[in-house]
XYZ file of N, CA and C in Angstrom:
615
model
N 92.015 44.139 -8.018
C 91.890 43.638 -6.466
C 91.581 44.509 -5.370
N 90.721 44.071 -4.663
C 89.957 44.634 -3.656
C 91.227 45.525 -2.619
N 91.182 46.701 -2.484
C 91.959 47.174 -1.248
C 91.674 47.466 -0.038
N 90.267 46.798 0.103
C 89.428 47.403 1.492
C 89.940 46.123 2.352
N 89.767 44.770 1.825
C 89.828 43.514 2.808
C 91.082 43.564 3.624
N 91.078 43.214 4.742
C 92.407 43.383 5.650
C 92.317 42.569 6.793
N 93.106 41.240 6.839
C 93.026 40.384 7.529
C 93.132 40.521 8.907
N 93.930 41.716 9.065
C 94.146 42.171 10.735
C 92.827 42.516 11.311
N 91.821 42.863 10.581
C 90.641 43.135 10.993
C 89.789 41.916 11.185
N 90.099 40.714 10.891
C 89.208 39.620 11.296
C 89.842 38.916 12.357
N 88.964 37.783 12.792
C 89.309 37.123 14.055
C 88.972 35.697 14.070
N 89.505 34.774 14.239
C 89.708 33.437 14.633
C 89.866 33.119 15.929
N 88.473 33.137 16.794
C 88.652 32.650 18.130
C 89.026 30.951 18.509
N 90.525 31.258 19.448
C 91.004 29.627 19.064
C 90.648 29.240 20.498
N 90.325 30.265 21.780
C 90.171 29.718 23.065
C 89.175 30.397 23.530
N 88.410 29.838 24.557
C 87.249 30.683 25.329
C 87.114 29.893 26.802
N 86.416 30.559 27.707
C 85.741 30.051 28.669
C 84.493 30.525 29.069
N 83.558 29.963 29.873
C 82.240 30.383 30.285
C 82.259 30.096 31.874
N 81.525 31.447 32.216
C 81.361 31.340 33.793
C 80.147 31.921 34.456
N 79.446 31.078 35.265
C 78.489 31.571 35.871
C 78.706 32.214 37.320
N 77.787 32.774 37.795
C 77.763 33.672 39.041
C 76.247 33.639 39.552
N 76.053 34.024 40.668
C 74.490 34.315 41.212
C 73.889 35.409 40.262
N 72.388 35.609 40.135
C 71.736 36.425 39.184
C 72.080 38.076 39.777
N 72.587 38.624 38.926
C 72.743 40.063 39.383
C 74.198 40.398 39.744
N 74.882 39.802 39.541
C 76.455 39.917 39.784
C 77.041 40.840 38.558
N 77.916 41.638 39.154
C 78.286 42.771 38.124
C 79.343 42.171 37.312
N 79.598 42.793 35.848
C 80.515 42.401 34.993
C 81.982 42.799 35.975
N 82.872 41.589 36.246
C 84.369 41.827 36.574
C 85.049 42.881 36.129
N 85.607 43.576 36.779
C 86.464 45.002 36.430
C 87.517 44.437 35.292
N 88.145 43.473 35.465
C 89.257 42.821 34.823
C 88.871 41.517 34.299
N 87.837 41.724 33.443
C 87.180 40.395 33.107
C 87.804 39.494 32.245
N 89.332 39.842 32.042
C 89.935 38.987 31.195
C 91.127 38.130 32.291
N 90.833 38.416 33.596
C 92.281 38.371 34.410
C 92.213 36.515 34.777
N 93.076 35.936 35.210
C 93.366 34.604 35.141
C 92.205 34.162 36.298
N 92.593 34.955 37.472
C 91.622 34.556 38.694
C 90.567 35.461 38.524
N 89.160 35.161 38.495
C 88.269 36.177 38.535
C 87.545 36.183 39.743
N 86.910 37.070 40.353
C 86.212 37.166 41.608
C 85.413 35.712 42.074
N 85.745 35.453 43.433
C 85.334 33.869 43.704
C 83.529 33.428 43.359
N 82.710 34.483 43.235
C 81.604 34.152 42.667
C 81.130 33.624 41.524
N 82.514 34.065 40.419
C 82.286 33.577 39.283
C 82.929 31.810 39.159
N 82.051 30.916 38.899
C 82.644 29.853 38.543
C 83.041 29.366 37.366
N 83.934 28.818 36.985
C 84.358 28.228 35.840
C 83.734 27.126 35.268
N 82.990 26.982 34.275
C 82.403 25.771 33.444
C 83.569 24.663 33.323
N 84.748 25.039 32.866
C 85.725 24.116 32.409
C 85.678 23.575 31.119
N 85.979 22.628 30.756
C 85.906 22.185 29.518
C 84.758 22.168 28.463
N 84.679 23.051 27.333
C 83.692 23.453 26.571
C 83.960 22.773 25.013
N 82.935 21.744 24.736
C 83.089 21.174 23.367
C 82.757 22.062 22.340
N 83.545 22.410 21.259
C 83.106 22.682 19.968
C 82.852 24.151 20.095
N 83.090 24.768 21.307
C 82.783 26.563 21.305
C 81.587 26.844 21.661
N 81.104 28.046 21.368
C 79.825 28.425 21.678
C 79.367 29.273 20.323
N 77.969 29.461 20.629
C 76.797 29.332 19.499
C 76.064 30.573 20.198
N 75.795 32.019 19.774
C 75.281 33.026 19.706
C 74.014 32.753 19.014
N 72.986 33.122 19.903
C 71.694 32.901 19.075
C 70.911 34.298 19.219
N 69.940 34.721 18.381
C 68.802 35.837 18.486
C 67.845 34.990 17.448
N 66.433 35.383 18.233
C 65.227 35.196 17.547
C 64.424 36.666 17.701
N 63.717 37.084 16.594
C 63.076 38.233 16.691
C 61.921 37.747 15.456
N 60.409 37.697 15.623
C 59.651 37.889 14.824
C 59.569 39.042 14.100
N 59.219 38.938 12.933
C 58.983 40.327 12.019
C 57.927 40.106 11.353
N 56.635 41.072 11.753
C 55.532 40.828 11.255
C 55.417 42.162 9.965
N 55.260 41.643 8.598
C 54.821 42.638 7.487
C 53.409 43.087 7.466
N 52.918 44.089 8.145
C 51.657 44.582 7.933
C 51.280 45.318 6.788
N 50.405 44.809 6.074
C 49.588 45.450 4.747
C 48.378 45.913 5.069
N 48.025 46.773 3.916
C 46.907 47.478 3.860
C 46.134 47.299 2.429
N 44.879 47.290 2.395
C 44.289 46.878 1.155
C 44.377 47.795 -0.172
N 44.678 49.019 0.399
C 44.738 50.369 -0.783
C 45.954 51.074 -0.527
N 47.219 50.047 -0.345
C 48.569 50.112 -0.524
C 49.485 49.432 -0.936
N 49.896 49.258 -2.267
C 50.487 48.167 -3.033
C 52.157 48.261 -3.191
N 52.753 49.522 -2.704
C 53.783 49.779 -3.043
C 55.006 48.895 -2.230
N 54.855 48.936 -0.953
C 55.345 47.897 -0.044
C 54.723 47.477 1.428
N 55.514 47.134 2.217
C 54.583 46.709 3.444
C 54.109 48.110 3.888
N 52.853 48.401 4.719
C 52.658 49.340 5.104
C 53.258 49.528 6.565
N 53.375 48.846 7.187
C 54.737 49.022 8.609
C 54.905 47.538 8.746
N 56.052 47.668 9.686
C 56.515 46.648 10.053
C 56.734 46.480 11.528
N 56.151 45.240 12.127
C 56.060 45.197 13.427
C 57.181 43.914 14.117
N 57.651 44.351 15.228
C 59.220 43.354 15.628
C 58.556 42.777 16.990
N 58.673 41.835 17.205
C 58.521 41.341 18.152
C 59.814 41.305 19.240
N 59.650 41.299 20.552
C 61.089 41.596 21.335
C 62.341 40.589 20.838
N 63.302 41.207 21.045
C 64.475 40.348 20.354
C 64.884 39.368 21.713
N 64.903 38.044 21.507
C 65.111 37.339 22.309
C 66.801 36.516 22.092
N 67.583 36.955 22.936
C 69.230 36.772 22.641
C 69.573 35.444 23.620
N 70.454 34.748 23.215
C 70.769 33.612 24.222
C 72.134 33.000 23.688
N 72.507 31.859 24.454
C 74.204 31.368 23.859
C 73.750 29.646 24.144
N 74.511 29.235 23.297
C 74.801 27.506 23.327
C 76.082 27.376 23.537
N 76.373 26.045 24.266
C 77.775 25.527 24.329
C 77.443 24.326 25.493
N 78.197 23.379 24.868
C 78.380 21.962 25.543
C 79.261 21.881 26.690
N 79.150 22.068 27.753
C 80.152 21.454 29.010
C 80.138 20.337 29.220
N 81.795 19.636 29.148
C 81.800 18.284 29.355
C 82.747 18.184 31.015
N 83.188 18.966 31.329
C 83.778 19.152 32.917
C 82.768 18.590 33.851
N 82.642 17.991 35.067
C 81.985 17.609 36.172
C 82.505 18.539 37.162
N 81.756 20.117 36.847
C 82.339 21.260 37.661
C 81.233 21.825 38.568
N 81.632 22.374 39.281
C 80.657 23.111 40.097
C 79.372 23.944 39.160
N 80.108 24.592 38.381
C 79.225 25.439 37.489
C 78.411 24.438 36.505
N 79.143 23.521 35.947
C 78.030 22.683 35.225
C 76.996 22.123 36.052
N 77.343 21.220 37.234
C 76.334 20.550 38.190
C 75.294 21.707 38.204
N 75.737 23.149 38.882
C 74.470 23.988 39.338
C 73.515 24.014 37.946
N 74.134 24.462 36.902
C 73.333 24.749 35.826
C 72.677 23.710 35.446
N 72.985 22.173 35.519
C 72.154 21.032 35.321
C 71.032 20.976 36.212
N 71.329 21.514 37.335
C 70.368 21.360 38.497
C 69.194 22.260 38.404
N 69.125 23.060 37.246
C 68.048 24.378 37.553
C 67.270 24.723 38.532
N 68.006 24.768 40.054
C 67.770 25.648 41.101
C 67.329 24.442 41.906
N 67.723 23.249 41.768
C 67.647 21.974 42.410
C 68.735 21.702 43.240
N 69.038 20.694 43.792
C 69.975 20.274 44.871
C 70.647 19.253 44.647
N 71.276 18.665 45.436
C 72.194 17.480 45.456
C 71.952 16.941 47.022
N 71.708 15.471 47.137
C 71.431 15.035 48.638
C 72.464 13.878 48.835
N 72.647 13.330 49.877
C 73.706 12.168 49.682
C 72.795 11.196 50.836
N 73.205 9.868 50.195
C 72.261 8.389 50.503
C 73.407 7.736 50.434
N 73.827 7.317 51.808
C 74.954 6.601 51.860
C 76.403 7.477 51.441
N 76.916 6.539 50.822
C 78.334 7.060 50.018
C 77.831 7.428 48.587
N 76.454 7.845 48.271
C 76.108 8.374 46.955
C 75.291 9.634 47.052
N 75.971 10.332 45.869
C 75.241 11.612 45.899
C 74.214 11.856 44.746
N 73.032 12.332 45.168
C 71.764 12.052 44.241
C 71.480 13.521 43.679
N 71.166 13.484 42.358
C 70.805 14.923 41.912
C 69.122 15.301 42.056
N 68.769 16.114 42.387
C 67.176 16.335 42.632
C 67.188 17.727 41.641
N 66.602 17.728 40.362
C 66.585 18.906 39.781
C 65.209 19.758 39.953
N 65.628 20.959 39.992
C 64.463 21.978 40.322
C 63.535 22.547 39.090
N 63.045 23.312 38.851
C 61.827 23.568 37.973
C 62.406 24.937 37.329
N 63.816 25.208 37.652
C 64.366 26.610 36.561
C 65.036 27.374 37.851
N 66.123 28.415 37.436
C 66.759 29.284 37.989
C 67.347 30.257 37.343
N 67.754 31.748 38.115
C 68.240 32.682 37.223
C 69.770 32.609 37.474
N 70.739 33.034 36.436
C 72.044 33.220 37.171
C 72.880 34.340 36.296
N 73.971 34.523 36.460
C 74.778 35.706 35.725
C 75.676 34.801 34.770
N 76.078 35.204 33.469
C 76.794 34.318 32.716
C 78.106 35.061 31.883
N 79.214 34.948 31.921
C 79.938 35.312 31.107
C 80.898 34.584 30.338
N 80.942 34.575 29.258
C 81.769 33.960 28.181
C 82.861 34.660 27.508
N 84.087 34.662 27.537
C 85.004 35.345 26.812
C 85.797 34.305 26.031
N 86.384 35.182 25.068
C 87.047 34.500 24.057
C 88.512 35.237 23.838
N 89.280 34.284 22.943
C 90.898 34.449 22.927
C 91.310 34.128 21.616
N 92.384 35.019 20.788
C 92.850 34.455 19.615
C 94.219 34.561 19.687
N 94.669 35.001 20.790
C 96.127 35.162 21.241
C 96.567 36.334 21.147
N 95.866 37.254 20.392
C 96.107 38.781 20.305
C 95.348 39.562 20.611
N 93.863 38.868 20.335
C 92.707 39.796 20.636
C 91.929 39.035 21.816
N 90.824 39.854 22.216
C 89.693 39.166 23.226
C 88.475 39.764 22.917
N 87.284 38.883 23.430
C 86.221 39.543 23.411
C 85.138 39.036 24.483
N 84.121 39.388 24.730
C 83.179 38.667 25.593
C 81.822 38.991 25.590
N 80.880 38.003 26.195
C 79.403 38.507 26.296
C 79.393 38.349 27.942
N 78.266 39.033 28.285
C 77.996 39.029 29.810
C 76.400 39.845 29.805
N 75.750 39.047 30.494
C 74.498 38.845 31.169
C 74.402 38.892 32.384
N 73.659 39.657 33.236
C 73.525 39.892 34.469
C 72.440 38.746 35.110
N 71.663 38.307 34.101
C 70.459 37.530 34.306
C 69.836 36.688 32.980
N 69.908 35.314 33.293
C 70.059 34.235 32.181
C 69.373 32.860 32.605
N 68.685 32.171 31.973
C 68.398 30.904 32.457
C 68.274 30.108 31.260
N 68.161 29.095 31.955
C 68.234 27.704 30.819
C 66.537 27.869 29.926
N 66.844 27.612 28.293
C 65.893 27.398 27.637
C 64.908 26.471 27.816
N 65.664 24.989 28.149
C 65.125 24.003 28.730
C 66.058 23.038 29.488
N 65.545 21.925 29.805
C 66.780 21.189 30.351
C 67.821 20.926 29.617
N 69.003 20.809 30.330
C 70.164 20.412 29.862
C 69.855 19.042 28.881
N 70.548 19.057 27.661
C 70.312 17.976 26.912
C 71.992 17.011 26.729
N 71.730 15.729 27.255
C 73.261 14.935 27.191
C 73.542 14.362 26.038
N 74.802 14.516 25.807
C 75.639 14.007 24.852
C 75.406 12.359 24.738
N 75.393 11.862 23.596
C 75.183 10.614 23.419
C 76.319 9.649 24.403
N 75.828 8.769 24.790
C 76.840 7.925 25.726
C 77.265 6.522 25.074
N 78.208 6.873 24.231
C 78.286 5.863 23.146
C 79.598 5.349 22.928
N 80.730 5.447 23.975
C 81.848 4.888 24.052
C 82.712 5.692 22.862
N 82.237 6.900 22.851
C 83.215 7.619 21.397
C 82.783 8.860 21.840
N 81.904 9.707 22.262
C 81.775 10.927 22.640
C 82.201 11.325 24.501
N 82.796 12.550 24.428
C 82.696 12.950 25.691
C 81.224 13.312 26.481
N 81.100 12.887 27.928
C 79.787 12.891 28.323
C 79.912 14.361 28.579
N 78.751 14.861 28.175
C 78.523 16.517 28.288
C 77.200 16.871 28.261
N 77.028 18.282 28.436
C 75.872 18.629 28.279
C 75.506 20.076 27.881
N 74.547 19.863 26.911
C 74.013 21.239 25.876
C 73.629 22.147 26.576
N 73.921 23.209 27.109
C 73.211 24.365 27.373
C 72.601 25.285 26.384
N 71.472 25.326 26.468
C 70.689 26.481 25.707
C 70.064 27.480 26.649
N 70.595 28.813 26.433
C 70.616 29.567 27.585
C 69.882 30.717 26.871
N 68.634 31.561 27.616
C 68.022 32.622 27.219
C 68.257 33.945 28.215
N 68.810 34.971 27.479
C 69.321 36.067 28.152
C 67.971 36.778 28.604
N 67.492 37.113 30.074
C 66.371 37.930 30.728
C 66.931 38.983 30.611
N 68.002 39.781 30.455
C 68.797 40.752 30.457
C 69.672 40.632 29.278
N 69.573 41.764 28.364
C 70.434 41.704 26.779
C 71.753 41.197 27.092
N 72.444 40.438 26.310
C 73.762 40.423 26.413
C 74.649 41.638 26.205
N 75.341 41.878 26.873
C 76.465 43.187 26.645
C 77.716 42.538 26.170
N 77.803 42.625 24.663
C 79.098 42.243 23.938
C 80.186 43.197 24.172
N 81.325 42.885 24.797
C 82.696 43.296 24.521
C 83.139 43.230 23.642
N 83.726 44.214 22.845
C 84.354 44.112 21.190
C 85.770 43.919 21.439
N 86.706 43.671 20.734
C 88.022 43.776 20.967
C 88.631 45.066 20.852
N 88.153 45.894 19.822
C 88.414 47.059 19.912
C 87.657 47.913 18.805
N 87.747 49.276 19.046
C 86.987 50.243 17.968
C 87.120 50.329 16.650
N 86.620 50.188 15.533
C 87.053 50.155 14.195
C 87.638 51.517 14.221
N 88.783 51.712 13.435
C 89.600 52.589 13.291
C 88.325 54.048 12.504
N 88.763 54.974 13.200
C 88.028 56.324 12.736
C 86.454 56.599 13.472
N 86.000 55.257 14.341
C 84.689 55.484 14.829
C 84.912 55.780 15.862
N 84.027 56.669 16.359
C 83.478 57.283 17.681
C 82.379 56.834 18.412
N 82.450 56.359 19.586
C 81.209 56.041 20.205
C 80.454 57.265 20.488
N 78.912 56.796 20.952
C 78.045 58.026 21.050
C 78.566 58.955 22.575
N 78.513 60.039 21.785
C 78.576 60.873 23.278
C 80.308 60.875 23.559
N 81.037 60.602 22.753
C 82.464 60.528 23.066
C 82.871 61.786 22.915
N 83.680 62.252 23.824
C 84.100 63.827 24.185
C 85.899 64.002 23.921
N 86.423 62.709 23.786
C 87.835 63.092 23.747
C 88.623 62.688 24.854
N 87.720 62.209 25.783
C 88.033 61.914 27.351
C 89.333 60.540 26.851
N 89.866 60.277 27.801
C 90.883 58.814 27.894
C 89.732 58.043 28.191
N 90.069 56.653 27.365
C 88.937 55.491 28.127
C 88.710 55.360 29.671
N 87.328 55.305 30.049
C 86.938 55.094 31.080
C 86.940 56.628 31.825
N 87.306 57.417 31.559
C 87.515 58.742 31.825
C 86.214 59.488 32.026
N 85.646 60.321 32.656
C 84.613 60.957 32.793
C 84.784 62.218 32.544
N 83.847 63.278 32.258
C 83.899 64.649 32.246
C 84.894 65.575 33.472
N 84.447 64.665 34.550
C 85.351 65.348 36.047
C 86.517 64.874 36.250
N 86.847 63.904 35.322
C 88.330 63.548 35.300
C 89.187 64.336 34.316
N 88.445 65.133 33.467
C 89.359 66.103 32.595
C 88.395 67.365 32.870
N 88.631 68.076 33.919
C 88.127 69.568 33.898
C 88.432 70.748 32.990
N 87.548 71.379 32.719
C 88.326 72.474 31.608
C 89.021 73.239 32.422
N 90.323 73.964 31.787
C 91.102 74.711 32.629
C 90.402 76.105 33.173
N 90.773 76.440 34.018
C 89.827 77.742 34.636
C 90.564 79.109 33.868
N 90.249 79.869 33.369
C 90.656 81.497 33.015
C 91.405 81.690 34.215
N 92.382 82.474 33.907
C 93.152 83.202 34.897
C 92.516 84.280 35.938
N 92.702 84.449 36.855
C 91.876 85.488 37.325
C 92.389 87.091 37.115
N 91.317 87.948 36.843
C 92.135 89.155 36.344
C 92.428 89.814 37.563
């Protein structure tokens, strides 16, 4: 039997939330806080969780007089994204649906006027009761207009958002695997810099 598999190192994300903010908004210092800074608007209910997407065309380039393998491999830019279906009529959901447009009022009625596109910051965080993780990008945009769920009396009215990252997603992992060190690690405490741990000066002679 394998002695390497360890369920304590696996995760089943049971809960999560998505938030949006103006493009360029920085990652919150305490990104798992119950109350994020006011510029971060919660989407509210999310049906069926989140799907991270990645696309990259890989071109295998050959030459006539080399037969052992591809001669070179060319890669297009990596396009990262996120898909989720928001079901609450929240400010975050409506602003994303608007794509930079606006809401007007005619009498007692509110009318949506969609724009042609906008950029915003996105934060998605997950929780399994013991551990947490997150994705963040300061600049994302919709890949296309939001797709509405079927209005059939059986489904929750909601909107499928297919989001493309204009700046790469930063994934905040739950923890570092045992024995692994990060690049440039010096043994400082997490979050500390070399200036926070100055070398001891030699006594004066």
